[in-house]
Coordinates of C-alpha atoms in Angstrom, one line a residue:
Chain J
X86 CA -13.2 -19.3 39.3
X87 CA -13.8 -21.6 36.5
X88 CA -12.7 -19.9 33.2
X89 CA -12.9 -21.2 29.6
X90 CA -10.4 -19.6 27.1
X91 CA -12.0 -19.6 23.7
X92 CA -9.4 -19.0 21.2
X93 CA -6.2 -20.1 22.4
X94 CA -3.6 -18.3 20.3
X95 CA -0.8 -15.9 21.5
X96 CA -3.2 -14.0 23.6
X97 CA -5.4 -16.9 25.0
X98 CA -2.4 -19.0 25.9
X99 CA -0.6 -16.3 27.6
X100 CA -3.4 -14.9 29.8
X101 CA -4.9 -18.4 30.4
X102 CA -1.5 -19.5 31.7
X103 CA -1.3 -16.5 34.0
X104 CA -4.8 -17.2 35.4
X105 CA -3.9 -20.9 35.9
X106 CA -0.9 -20.0 37.7
X107 CA -2.9 -17.6 39.9
X108 CA -5.1 -20.5 41.2
X109 CA -8.1 -20.4 38.8
X110 CA -9.6 -23.5 37.1
X111 CA -8.7 -22.7 33.5
X112 CA -9.9 -24.7 30.4
X113 CA -8.3 -24.1 27.0
X114 CA -10.2 -24.7 23.9
X115 CA -7.3 -25.8 21.6
X116 CA -6.9 -26.7 17.9
X117 CA -3.3 -26.9 16.4
X118 CA -1.6 -26.9 19.9
X119 CA -3.8 -29.8 21.4
X120 CA -1.5 -32.6 21.0
X121 CA 1.7 -30.9 22.0
X122 CA 0.1 -29.3 25.1
X123 CA -1.5 -32.5 26.3
X124 CA 1.8 -34.4 25.9
X125 CA 4.1 -31.7 27.2
X126 CA 2.3 -29.0 28.9
X127 CA 2.5 -25.2 28.2
X128 CA 5.5 -23.2 28.3
X129 CA 5.4 -19.4 28.7
X130 CA 8.5 -17.5 27.6
X131 CA 8.0 -14.1 29.2
X132 CA 10.0 -10.9 29.7
X133 CA 8.8 -11.1 33.3
X134 CA 10.2 -14.6 33.8
X135 CA 9.6 -17.9 32.0
X136 CA 7.4 -20.5 33.5
X137 CA 5.9 -23.9 32.7
X138 CA 2.6 -25.5 33.4
X139 CA 3.2 -29.2 33.2
X140 CA -0.6 -30.0 33.3
X141 CA -3.2 -28.2 31.4
X142 CA -6.9 -28.8 30.9
X143 CA -7.1 -28.8 27.0
X144 CA -10.2 -29.5 25.0
X145 CA -10.9 -29.8 21.3
X146 CA -14.7 -29.0 21.9
X147 CA -16.6 -26.9 24.4
X148 CA -18.8 -29.9 25.3
X149 CA -16.2 -31.4 27.6
X150 CA -15.7 -28.2 29.4
X151 CA -19.3 -27.8 30.7
X152 CA -20.5 -24.5 31.9
X153 CA -18.2 -21.9 33.4
X154 CA -18.1 -18.7 35.3
X155 CA -16.3 -16.7 32.8
X156 CA -15.7 -17.2 29.0
X157 CA -12.7 -15.2 27.8
X158 CA -12.8 -14.9 24.0
X159 CA -9.5 -14.5 22.1
X160 CA -10.5 -15.8 18.8
X161 CA -9.5 -14.0 15.6
X162 CA -12.7 -11.9 14.7
X163 CA -12.7 -13.5 11.3
X164 CA -13.9 -16.7 13.0
X165 CA -16.8 -15.0 14.7
X166 CA -19.2 -17.2 12.8
X167 CA -17.9 -20.1 15.0
X168 CA -18.7 -18.2 18.4
X169 CA -22.2 -19.5 18.7
X170 CA -21.3 -23.2 18.6
X171 CA -18.1 -22.7 20.7
X172 CA -19.6 -20.7 23.5
X173 CA -23.2 -22.1 23.9
X174 CA -22.1 -25.3 25.8
X175 CA -20.2 -23.0 28.4
X176 CA -23.2 -20.9 29.3
X177 CA -25.0 -21.1 32.6
X178 CA -27.5 -18.7 34.2
X179 CA -24.7 -16.4 35.6
X180 CA -21.8 -17.0 33.1
X181 CA -20.1 -13.8 32.0
X182 CA -18.4 -13.4 28.5
X183 CA -15.4 -11.1 28.2
X184 CA -14.1 -10.5 24.7
X185 CA -10.4 -9.4 24.4
X186 CA -10.6 -9.6 20.6
X187 CA -9.4 -6.7 18.4
X188 CA -11.6 -4.2 16.5
X189 CA -15.2 -3.4 16.7
X190 CA -18.4 -5.4 16.5
X191 CA -17.4 -8.2 18.8
X192 CA -19.5 -7.2 21.8
X193 CA -22.5 -6.5 19.6
X194 CA -22.3 -10.0 18.2
X195 CA -22.1 -11.7 21.6
X196 CA -24.9 -9.6 22.9
X197 CA -27.0 -10.6 20.1
X198 CA -26.1 -14.4 20.7
X199 CA -26.0 -14.7 24.5
X200 CA -27.8 -11.5 25.9
X201 CA -26.2 -8.0 26.5
X202 CA -26.2 -8.5 30.2
X203 CA -23.6 -11.2 30.1
X204 CA -21.1 -9.3 27.9
X205 CA -17.9 -7.5 28.9
X206 CA -15.1 -6.3 26.5
X207 CA -11.5 -5.5 27.0
X208 CA -8.6 -4.3 25.1
X209 CA -5.2 -5.9 25.6
X210 CA -2.0 -4.1 25.1
X211 CA 0.1 -7.3 24.6
X212 CA 3.0 -8.2 22.6
X213 CA 3.1 -11.9 22.3
X214 CA 3.5 -14.5 19.6
X215 CA 3.0 -18.2 19.3
X216 CA 6.2 -20.3 19.2
X217 CA 6.4 -24.0 18.4
X218 CA 3.3 -25.9 19.5
X219 CA 2.9 -25.6 23.4
X220 CA 5.1 -22.6 23.7
X221 CA 4.0 -18.9 23.7
X222 CA 6.3 -15.9 23.7
X223 CA 5.4 -12.7 25.8
X224 CA 7.6 -10.1 24.4
X225 CA 6.2 -6.9 26.1
X226 CA 3.4 -5.1 27.7
X227 CA 0.4 -7.0 28.8
X228 CA -2.0 -4.5 30.3
X229 CA -5.8 -5.0 29.9
X230 CA -8.6 -2.5 30.1
X231 CA -12.0 -3.9 30.6
X232 CA -15.5 -2.5 30.6
X233 CA -19.2 -3.3 30.6
X234 CA -20.9 -3.5 27.4
X235 CA -24.0 -1.9 28.9
X236 CA -22.8 -0.5 32.2
X237 CA -25.1 -2.6 34.3
X238 CA -22.9 -3.7 37.2
X239 CA -19.8 -1.9 38.3
X240 CA -19.3 -4.3 41.2
X241 CA -19.1 -7.3 38.7
X242 CA -16.6 -5.4 36.7
X243 CA -14.3 -5.0 39.5
X244 CA -14.7 -8.5 40.6
X245 CA -13.6 -9.8 37.1
X246 CA -10.8 -7.2 37.0
X247 CA -9.5 -8.7 40.3
X248 CA -9.4 -12.1 38.9
X249 CA -6.7 -10.8 36.5
X250 CA -5.0 -8.5 38.8
X251 CA -4.6 -11.3 41.5
X252 CA -3.1 -13.5 38.8
X253 CA -0.3 -10.9 38.0
X254 CA -2.1 -9.3 35.0
X255 CA -2.2 -5.4 35.1
X256 CA -5.9 -4.7 34.6
X257 CA -7.9 -1.6 35.0
X258 CA -11.6 -0.9 34.5
X259 CA -13.2 1.7 32.3
X260 CA -16.6 3.4 32.1
X261 CA -16.2 4.0 28.6
X262 CA -15.4 0.7 26.7
X263 CA -16.2 2.3 23.3
X264 CA -13.3 4.8 23.8
X265 CA -11.0 2.0 25.0
X266 CA -11.7 0.1 21.8
X267 CA -11.2 3.1 19.6
X268 CA -7.8 3.9 21.4
X269 CA -6.7 0.4 20.6
X270 CA -7.6 1.0 17.0
X271 CA -5.3 4.0 16.9
X272 CA -2.6 1.5 17.3
X273 CA -4.0 -1.4 15.4
X274 CA -5.1 0.4 12.3
X275 CA -1.7 1.7 11.3
X276 CA 0.7 -1.0 12.6
X277 CA -1.4 -4.1 11.9
X278 CA -2.3 -2.7 8.5
X279 CA 1.1 -1.4 7.3
X280 CA 3.3 -4.1 8.8
X281 CA 1.0 -6.8 7.2
X282 CA 1.0 -5.0 3.8
X283 CA 4.8 -4.1 3.8
X284 CA 5.9 -7.3 5.7
X285 CA 7.9 -5.0 7.9
X286 CA 8.2 -4.7 11.7
X287 CA 7.1 -1.7 13.6
X288 CA 10.7 -0.2 13.9
X289 CA 11.2 -0.5 10.2
X290 CA 8.2 1.7 9.7
X291 CA 9.0 4.1 12.3
X292 CA 12.6 4.9 11.3
X293 CA 11.6 6.2 8.0
X294 CA 10.3 9.8 8.5
X295 CA 7.8 9.6 5.6
X296 CA 6.4 6.4 6.9
X297 CA 6.4 7.5 10.4
X298 CA 4.3 10.6 9.4
X299 CA 1.9 8.4 7.4
X300 CA 1.4 6.2 10.7
X301 CA 0.5 9.5 12.5
X302 CA -1.7 10.5 9.8
X303 CA -3.6 7.2 10.0
X304 CA -3.8 7.5 13.8
X305 CA -5.3 11.2 13.4
X306 CA -8.0 9.7 11.1
X307 CA -9.0 7.1 13.6
X308 CA -8.9 9.6 16.4
X309 CA -11.2 11.9 14.4
X310 CA -13.6 9.1 13.6
X311 CA -13.5 8.1 17.2
X312 CA -14.4 11.5 18.5
X313 CA -17.5 11.6 16.2
X314 CA -18.9 8.5 18.1
X315 CA -20.2 10.4 21.2
X316 CA -17.5 9.1 23.6
X317 CA -17.9 10.3 27.2
X318 CA -14.4 12.1 26.8
X319 CA -12.7 13.0 23.5
X320 CA -9.3 11.2 22.5
X321 CA -6.7 14.1 22.3
X322 CA -4.3 14.2 19.3
X323 CA -1.5 13.7 21.9
X324 CA -2.6 10.2 22.1
X325 CA -1.1 9.6 18.7
X326 CA 2.2 11.0 19.8
X327 CA 2.2 8.9 22.9
X328 CA 1.4 5.7 20.9
X329 CA 4.3 6.5 18.6
X330 CA 6.7 6.8 21.6
X331 CA 5.1 3.6 23.1
X332 CA 5.8 1.7 19.9
X333 CA 9.4 3.1 19.6
X334 CA 9.9 1.2 22.8
X335 CA 8.7 -2.1 21.3
X336 CA 11.9 -2.6 19.2
X337 CA 11.6 -5.2 16.5
X338 CA 8.1 -6.4 16.8
X339 CA 5.8 -8.1 14.2
X340 CA 1.9 -7.4 14.9
X341 CA -0.2 -10.4 14.7
X342 CA -1.7 -9.2 11.3
X343 CA 1.8 -9.3 9.9
X344 CA 2.3 -12.9 11.0
X345 CA -1.1 -13.8 9.7
X346 CA -0.3 -12.5 6.3
X347 CA 3.2 -14.1 6.3
X348 CA 1.8 -17.3 7.1
X349 CA -1.1 -17.0 4.5
X350 CA -3.9 -16.8 7.1
X351 CA -6.9 -14.7 6.9
X352 CA -6.7 -11.2 8.2
X353 CA -9.1 -9.4 10.7
X354 CA -9.8 -6.7 8.1
X355 CA -13.6 -6.6 9.0
X356 CA -13.4 -6.0 12.7
X357 CA -10.2 -3.7 12.6
X358 CA -10.9 -1.7 9.4
X359 CA -14.3 -2.2 7.8
X360 CA -16.4 -1.8 10.8
X361 CA -14.6 1.4 12.0
X362 CA -14.8 2.8 8.6
X363 CA -18.4 2.3 8.6
X364 CA -18.9 3.9 12.0
X365 CA -16.8 6.8 10.7
X366 CA -18.9 7.2 7.6
X367 CA -22.0 7.2 9.5
X368 CA -20.8 10.3 11.3
X369 CA -19.6 12.0 8.2
X370 CA -15.9 11.3 8.8
X371 CA -13.7 10.6 5.7
X372 CA -10.7 8.2 6.4
X373 CA -9.1 8.2 3.0
X374 CA -5.9 6.6 4.2
X375 CA -7.5 3.9 6.3
X376 CA -9.8 3.0 3.4
X377 CA -6.8 2.8 1.0
X378 CA -4.9 0.6 3.4
X379 CA -7.7 -2.0 3.8
X380 CA -8.2 -1.9 0.0
X381 CA -4.5 -2.7 -0.5
X382 CA -4.5 -5.5 2.1
X383 CA -7.5 -7.0 0.6
X384 CA -6.1 -6.7 -2.9
X385 CA -2.9 -8.3 -1.6
X386 CA -5.2 -11.2 -0.4
X387 CA -6.5 -11.5 -4.0
X388 CA -2.9 -12.0 -5.1
X389 CA -2.4 -14.9 -2.8
X390 CA -5.6 -16.5 -3.9
X391 CA -5.1 -16.1 -7.7
Chain D
X259 CA 16.4 13.9 -40.3
X260 CA 19.4 12.8 -38.1
X261 CA 17.9 11.7 -34.8
X262 CA 19.6 10.4 -31.5
X263 CA 17.4 8.2 -29.3
X264 CA 18.8 8.8 -25.8
X265 CA 17.6 6.2 -23.5
X266 CA 16.7 3.0 -25.6
X267 CA 14.4 1.2 -23.3
X268 CA 11.0 -0.2 -24.5
X269 CA 10.0 3.4 -25.7
X270 CA 13.2 4.4 -27.3
X271 CA 13.7 1.2 -29.2
X272 CA 10.1 1.2 -30.5
X273 CA 9.8 4.7 -31.7
X274 CA 13.5 4.8 -33.0
X275 CA 12.8 1.6 -34.9
X276 CA 9.7 3.3 -36.6
X277 CA 11.6 6.4 -37.3
X278 CA 14.4 4.4 -39.0
X279 CA 12.0 2.4 -40.9
X280 CA 10.4 5.7 -42.0
X281 CA 13.7 6.8 -43.5
X282 CA 15.4 8.8 -40.9
X283 CA 19.0 8.5 -39.8
X284 CA 18.4 7.1 -36.3
X285 CA 21.3 6.5 -33.8
X286 CA 20.5 4.7 -30.6
X287 CA 22.5 5.1 -27.5
X288 CA 22.5 1.7 -26.0
X289 CA 23.7 -0.1 -22.9
X290 CA 22.4 -3.7 -22.1
X291 CA 21.2 -4.4 -25.6
X292 CA 24.5 -3.2 -27.4
X293 CA 26.0 -6.5 -28.2
X294 CA 22.8 -8.2 -29.1
X295 CA 21.6 -5.3 -31.5
X296 CA 25.0 -4.8 -33.2
X297 CA 25.3 -8.7 -33.8
X298 CA 21.7 -9.4 -34.9
X299 CA 19.8 -6.2 -35.4
X300 CA 16.5 -5.1 -33.7
X301 CA 13.2 -7.0 -33.9
X302 CA 10.0 -5.3 -33.2
X303 CA 7.0 -7.5 -32.2
X304 CA 4.1 -5.3 -32.8
X305 CA 0.2 -5.7 -32.8
X306 CA 0.5 -3.7 -35.9
X307 CA 2.9 -6.2 -37.6
X308 CA 6.3 -7.4 -36.6
X309 CA 9.4 -6.1 -38.3
X310 CA 13.1 -6.4 -38.2
X311 CA 15.9 -4.0 -38.8
X312 CA 19.0 -6.0 -39.6
X313 CA 21.3 -3.0 -39.4
X314 CA 21.0 -0.4 -36.5
X315 CA 23.4 2.3 -35.7
X316 CA 24.1 1.7 -32.0
X317 CA 26.4 3.5 -29.8
X318 CA 27.7 3.2 -26.2
X319 CA 28.5 6.8 -26.0
X320 CA 27.2 10.1 -27.5
X321 CA 30.6 11.1 -28.7
X322 CA 30.6 8.6 -31.7
X323 CA 27.1 10.0 -32.8
X324 CA 28.0 13.5 -33.3
X325 CA 25.6 16.4 -33.5
X326 CA 22.0 15.7 -34.6
X327 CA 18.8 17.5 -35.7
X328 CA 16.6 15.9 -33.0
X329 CA 17.3 14.3 -29.7
X330 CA 14.5 12.2 -28.4
X331 CA 14.9 11.6 -24.6
X332 CA 13.4 8.2 -23.4
X333 CA 15.6 7.8 -20.4
X334 CA 14.1 6.8 -17.0
X335 CA 13.8 10.0 -15.1
X336 CA 15.7 8.8 -12.1
X337 CA 18.9 8.6 -14.4
X338 CA 18.4 12.6 -15.3
X339 CA 21.7 13.4 -13.6
X340 CA 23.3 11.6 -16.6
X341 CA 21.5 13.8 -19.4
X342 CA 24.2 16.6 -19.5
X343 CA 26.8 14.2 -20.4
X344 CA 24.7 12.1 -22.6
X345 CA 23.2 15.0 -24.6
X346 CA 26.0 17.6 -24.7
X347 CA 27.9 15.9 -27.6
X348 CA 24.8 15.9 -29.7
X349 CA 24.0 19.6 -29.7
X350 CA 24.5 21.9 -32.6
X351 CA 23.2 25.4 -32.9
X352 CA 19.8 24.2 -34.3
X353 CA 19.4 20.9 -32.4
X354 CA 16.0 20.2 -30.8
X355 CA 15.4 18.1 -27.8
X356 CA 12.2 16.3 -27.3
X357 CA 11.5 14.5 -24.0
X358 CA 9.0 11.7 -24.0
X359 CA 9.9 10.8 -20.3
X360 CA 7.2 10.3 -17.7
X361 CA 6.3 12.7 -14.9
X362 CA 7.1 16.3 -14.1
X363 CA 10.2 18.3 -14.2
X364 CA 12.0 16.8 -17.2
X365 CA 11.6 19.8 -19.7
X366 CA 12.7 22.2 -16.8
X367 CA 15.8 20.3 -16.3
X368 CA 16.7 20.2 -20.1
X369 CA 15.9 23.9 -20.5
X370 CA 18.4 24.7 -17.7
X371 CA 21.0 22.6 -19.2
X372 CA 20.6 23.3 -22.9
X373 CA 18.4 26.5 -23.2
X374 CA 14.7 26.6 -23.2
X375 CA 14.4 27.4 -26.9
X376 CA 15.5 23.9 -27.8
X377 CA 13.1 22.1 -25.6
X378 CA 9.9 20.2 -26.5
X379 CA 8.1 17.6 -24.5
X380 CA 5.7 15.0 -25.3
X381 CA 3.5 12.2 -23.7
X382 CA 3.3 8.6 -25.1
X383 CA 0.5 6.5 -24.6
X384 CA 2.4 3.4 -25.4
X385 CA 2.3 -0.2 -24.0
X386 CA 5.6 -1.9 -24.8
X387 CA 8.0 -3.9 -22.9
X388 CA 11.5 -5.1 -23.6
X389 CA 12.1 -8.7 -24.5
X390 CA 15.3 -10.5 -24.8
X391 CA 18.3 -8.3 -25.8
X392 CA 17.6 -6.9 -29.4
X393 CA 13.8 -7.5 -29.1
X394 CA 11.0 -5.1 -28.2
X395 CA 7.3 -5.8 -27.8
X396 CA 4.6 -3.2 -28.9
X397 CA 1.5 -4.5 -26.8
X398 CA -0.9 -1.7 -27.6
X399 CA -1.6 2.0 -28.2
X400 CA 1.4 4.3 -29.3
X401 CA -0.1 7.7 -29.7
X402 CA 2.2 10.6 -28.8
X403 CA 1.1 14.4 -28.0
X404 CA 3.9 16.7 -28.3
X405 CA 4.2 20.5 -27.4
X406 CA 6.6 23.3 -27.1
X407 CA 8.0 23.9 -23.6
X408 CA 7.8 27.7 -24.1
X409 CA 5.4 28.0 -27.2
X410 CA 7.9 29.7 -29.3
X411 CA 7.5 28.1 -32.9
X412 CA 4.4 26.4 -33.9
X413 CA 5.9 25.6 -37.2
X414 CA 8.7 23.8 -35.8
X415 CA 6.3 21.7 -33.6
X416 CA 4.4 20.8 -36.6
X417 CA 7.4 19.8 -38.6
X418 CA 8.6 17.6 -35.7
X419 CA 5.2 16.0 -35.4
X420 CA 5.4 15.2 -39.2
X421 CA 8.5 13.3 -38.7
X422 CA 6.6 11.0 -36.4
X423 CA 3.4 10.8 -38.4
X424 CA 5.2 10.2 -41.7
X425 CA 6.9 7.2 -40.0
X426 CA 3.6 5.8 -39.1
X427 CA 3.4 7.0 -35.3
X428 CA 0.2 8.8 -34.5
X429 CA 1.3 12.2 -33.3
X430 CA -0.7 15.2 -32.5
X431 CA 0.3 18.6 -31.3
X432 CA -1.0 20.6 -28.3
X433 CA -0.6 24.1 -27.2
X434 CA -0.7 23.1 -23.5
X435 CA 2.0 20.6 -22.8
X436 CA 1.4 21.1 -19.2
X437 CA -2.1 19.9 -19.5
X438 CA -0.9 16.8 -21.5
X439 CA 1.6 16.0 -18.9
X440 CA -0.8 16.1 -16.1
X441 CA -3.4 14.1 -18.1
X442 CA -0.7 11.4 -18.5
X443 CA -0.2 11.4 -14.7
X444 CA -3.9 10.7 -14.2
X445 CA -2.9 7.2 -15.6
X446 CA 0.6 7.0 -14.3
X447 CA 0.0 7.7 -10.7
X448 CA -2.6 5.1 -9.9
X449 CA -1.5 2.3 -12.3
X450 CA 2.4 2.6 -12.2
X451 CA 2.1 3.1 -8.4
X452 CA -0.5 0.4 -7.5
X453 CA 0.9 -2.2 -9.9
X454 CA 4.4 -1.8 -8.6
X455 CA 3.3 -1.8 -5.0
X456 CA 1.0 -4.9 -5.3
X457 CA 2.9 -6.6 -8.2
X458 CA -0.3 -6.9 -10.1
X459 CA -1.4 -6.2 -13.6
X460 CA -3.8 -3.4 -14.6
X461 CA -6.7 -5.8 -15.0
X462 CA -6.2 -7.5 -11.6
X463 CA -6.7 -4.0 -10.0
X464 CA -9.7 -3.1 -12.1
X465 CA -11.7 -6.3 -11.6
X466 CA -12.0 -5.7 -7.9
X467 CA -14.6 -3.0 -7.1
X468 CA -12.9 -1.5 -4.1
X469 CA -9.5 -1.2 -5.9
X470 CA -11.2 0.2 -9.1
X471 CA -12.8 2.8 -6.8
X472 CA -9.4 3.5 -5.3
X473 CA -7.7 4.0 -8.8
X474 CA -10.5 6.5 -9.6
X475 CA -10.1 8.3 -6.3
X476 CA -6.3 8.7 -7.1
X477 CA -7.1 9.9 -10.5
X478 CA -9.5 12.6 -9.1
X479 CA -6.7 13.7 -6.8
X480 CA -4.4 14.1 -9.8
X481 CA -7.0 16.1 -11.7
X482 CA -7.7 18.4 -8.8
X483 CA -4.1 19.2 -8.4
X484 CA -3.8 19.6 -12.3
X485 CA -6.6 22.0 -12.4
X486 CA -4.9 24.1 -9.6
X487 CA -1.9 24.6 -12.1
X488 CA -3.5 27.4 -14.4
X489 CA -4.1 25.0 -17.4
X490 CA -5.5 26.8 -20.5
X491 CA -8.5 24.4 -20.1
X492 CA -9.5 22.2 -16.9
X493 CA -9.2 18.4 -17.1
X494 CA -12.8 17.1 -16.5
X495 CA -13.7 14.3 -14.1
X496 CA -15.0 12.5 -16.9
X497 CA -11.4 12.0 -18.0
X498 CA -11.0 9.6 -15.1
X499 CA -13.8 7.4 -16.4
X500 CA -12.5 7.5 -20.0
X501 CA -9.0 6.4 -18.6
X502 CA -10.6 3.5 -16.6
X503 CA -12.4 2.3 -19.8
X504 CA -9.3 2.8 -22.0
X505 CA -7.3 0.7 -19.4
X506 CA -10.0 -2.0 -19.3
X507 CA -9.1 -2.5 -23.0
X508 CA -5.4 -3.1 -22.1
X509 CA -6.1 -6.5 -20.7
X510 CA -3.3 -8.2 -18.9
X511 CA -0.7 -5.3 -18.9
X512 CA 2.2 -4.7 -16.6
X513 CA 3.1 -0.9 -16.4
X514 CA 6.9 -0.2 -16.6
X515 CA 7.2 0.7 -12.8
X516 CA 5.8 -2.8 -12.0
X517 CA 8.5 -4.4 -14.1
X518 CA 11.1 -2.1 -12.5
X519 CA 10.1 -3.2 -9.1
X520 CA 9.9 -6.8 -10.2
X521 CA 13.5 -6.6 -11.5
X522 CA 14.7 -4.7 -8.5
X523 CA 15.4 -1.5 -10.4
X524 CA 15.1 2.1 -9.2
X525 CA 11.6 3.6 -9.6
X526 CA 10.6 6.9 -11.1
X527 CA 8.9 8.1 -7.9
X528 CA 10.5 11.6 -8.0
X529 CA 9.1 12.7 -11.5
X530 CA 5.9 10.6 -11.2
X531 CA 4.9 11.3 -7.6
X532 CA 7.1 13.6 -5.6
X533 CA 7.1 16.7 -8.1
X534 CA 3.3 16.4 -8.9
X535 CA 2.8 16.3 -5.1
X536 CA 4.9 19.4 -4.5
X537 CA 3.2 21.2 -7.3
X538 CA -0.2 20.3 -5.7
X539 CA 1.0 21.3 -2.3
X540 CA 2.2 24.8 -3.6
X541 CA -1.4 25.4 -4.8
X542 CA -2.9 24.2 -1.6
X543 CA -4.3 20.8 -2.9
X544 CA -4.1 17.9 -0.6
X545 CA -3.3 14.4 -2.2
X546 CA -3.6 12.0 0.7
X547 CA -3.8 8.8 -1.4
X548 CA -1.2 9.9 -3.8
X549 CA 1.2 10.7 -0.9
X550 CA 0.5 7.5 0.8
X551 CA 1.2 5.4 -2.3
X552 CA 4.5 7.0 -2.8
X553 CA 5.4 6.5 0.9
X554 CA 4.5 2.9 0.4
X555 CA 6.5 2.5 -2.6
X556 CA 9.5 4.0 -1.1
X557 CA 9.1 2.0 2.0
X558 CA 9.0 -1.1 -0.1
X559 CA 12.3 0.0 -1.7
X560 CA 13.6 0.1 1.9
X561 CA 12.7 -3.4 2.4
X562 CA 14.7 -4.5 -0.7
X563 CA 17.8 -2.5 0.4
X564 CA 17.9 -3.9 4.0

């Protein structure tokens, strides 16, 4: 299958490398890593075993890629205003678009731009960070859950899942993409938010009882808002506890938003906080801690910019 | 009147200097400023006009002060475990103790240690900071409201108020000290907390609409908890708006807790946050934003100490 990775950060480089190793024709849209990867290839440092791709098809523009079978979107959501230009040259009649981006609102945007029938979404439970140019570090997990944006074609969904699984990526399918997205937010909202705000790793938050309690309270706010969204099946409060335990197992981990803040980059506050807050508000769900967290994150940004 | 200032920070130095200039025999218990003040006196830089006291009675221990008529307590509340030793040598049969400390729980402690009949409390609306040793900066406001801890003696209360007013300090009396304390918390909880957490001045918070809204929401939580404490008269929600306007007038102001955090000192989280939260909890009032704020402040402390 011919695949374009649009947004080749820690997520795009990692999954793209596995797909290429799995025998697919993968094209990476690159920015900062372009020179390093074209000269020296791509190195994956993984808990499942390191590997090295000496030859990678890197591009600085989508025009040189041409049309593809599958576009995998791993761009930070704050750059979504670039998606039209980045993806348009890749689209043929039967091209599918799978967004693995964080937060809410990404499928909707892609559906508006390129038609809902092309769009699939997925959530990735992946601990990975970029290293020096041309290197990506896979620190833990890696499972993907994918679903149809409009439940049109279950066979297609299974076929795309098999592209991942046959490349060594654990990938399951769901009939309720909305639920999967909100479940991911149960993790992203407290951990991305608090780690970025406090510049602390997940273990530093979880070992202080008062802060662990705050993490759980944020999770419960997200679960309450999720369950007001007419999911096929409700998310149980136990999910919060299982996410706490899952995160205990991560050890010293910096979520991507912590790194973004540390390096002075823009934060994905819109997709991860503002859209979920608005969806909660529309259903009459109050999320005081979640709202306070994004206000503090945005206020912190105003420090950096003044 | 013979007066001891116990805790000679920005508040103690400023009011003590005015009381001395007003003709009272003022003794300052000093630590870091001792050498500078004994050598060069005390300089007050005030919006109401600078003045200089060439000769000040400074002490490094209460033993050399002897007993006094009035003890004014301006110590940071996290040092309350020192109060017994600092105040005991100052106490004669008819010594009064007036605490101008922030937060809740200070009168109770003094009453336990020295008898409730001696104890008065007050809240100070004062913008002041310490400068170099021997210098204090009065940046704005300065009004004090004082009240009896147990409403025993209104004449005494008026007499002590007149000590302040005759020294040029605006001082009114209240029959509801508890209400005055909670009203001060309506300011202290959002501004001390958020300025310390974000390392931003009050004007930086107030000019961002989302953050101004958060400040007001915190104020409303405090007002709700206050009104569950059986005050003589409820605090109106309009009080939040008048505090916002009052603070707009302060301009670029760093609350004391912001400076304490900046300089790596301990924060008064117990008196300003934890005791009010507990009093709220006892009356069934939930204060999610206030609790989140103190958790974040304490979590920030854990960064500094690891």
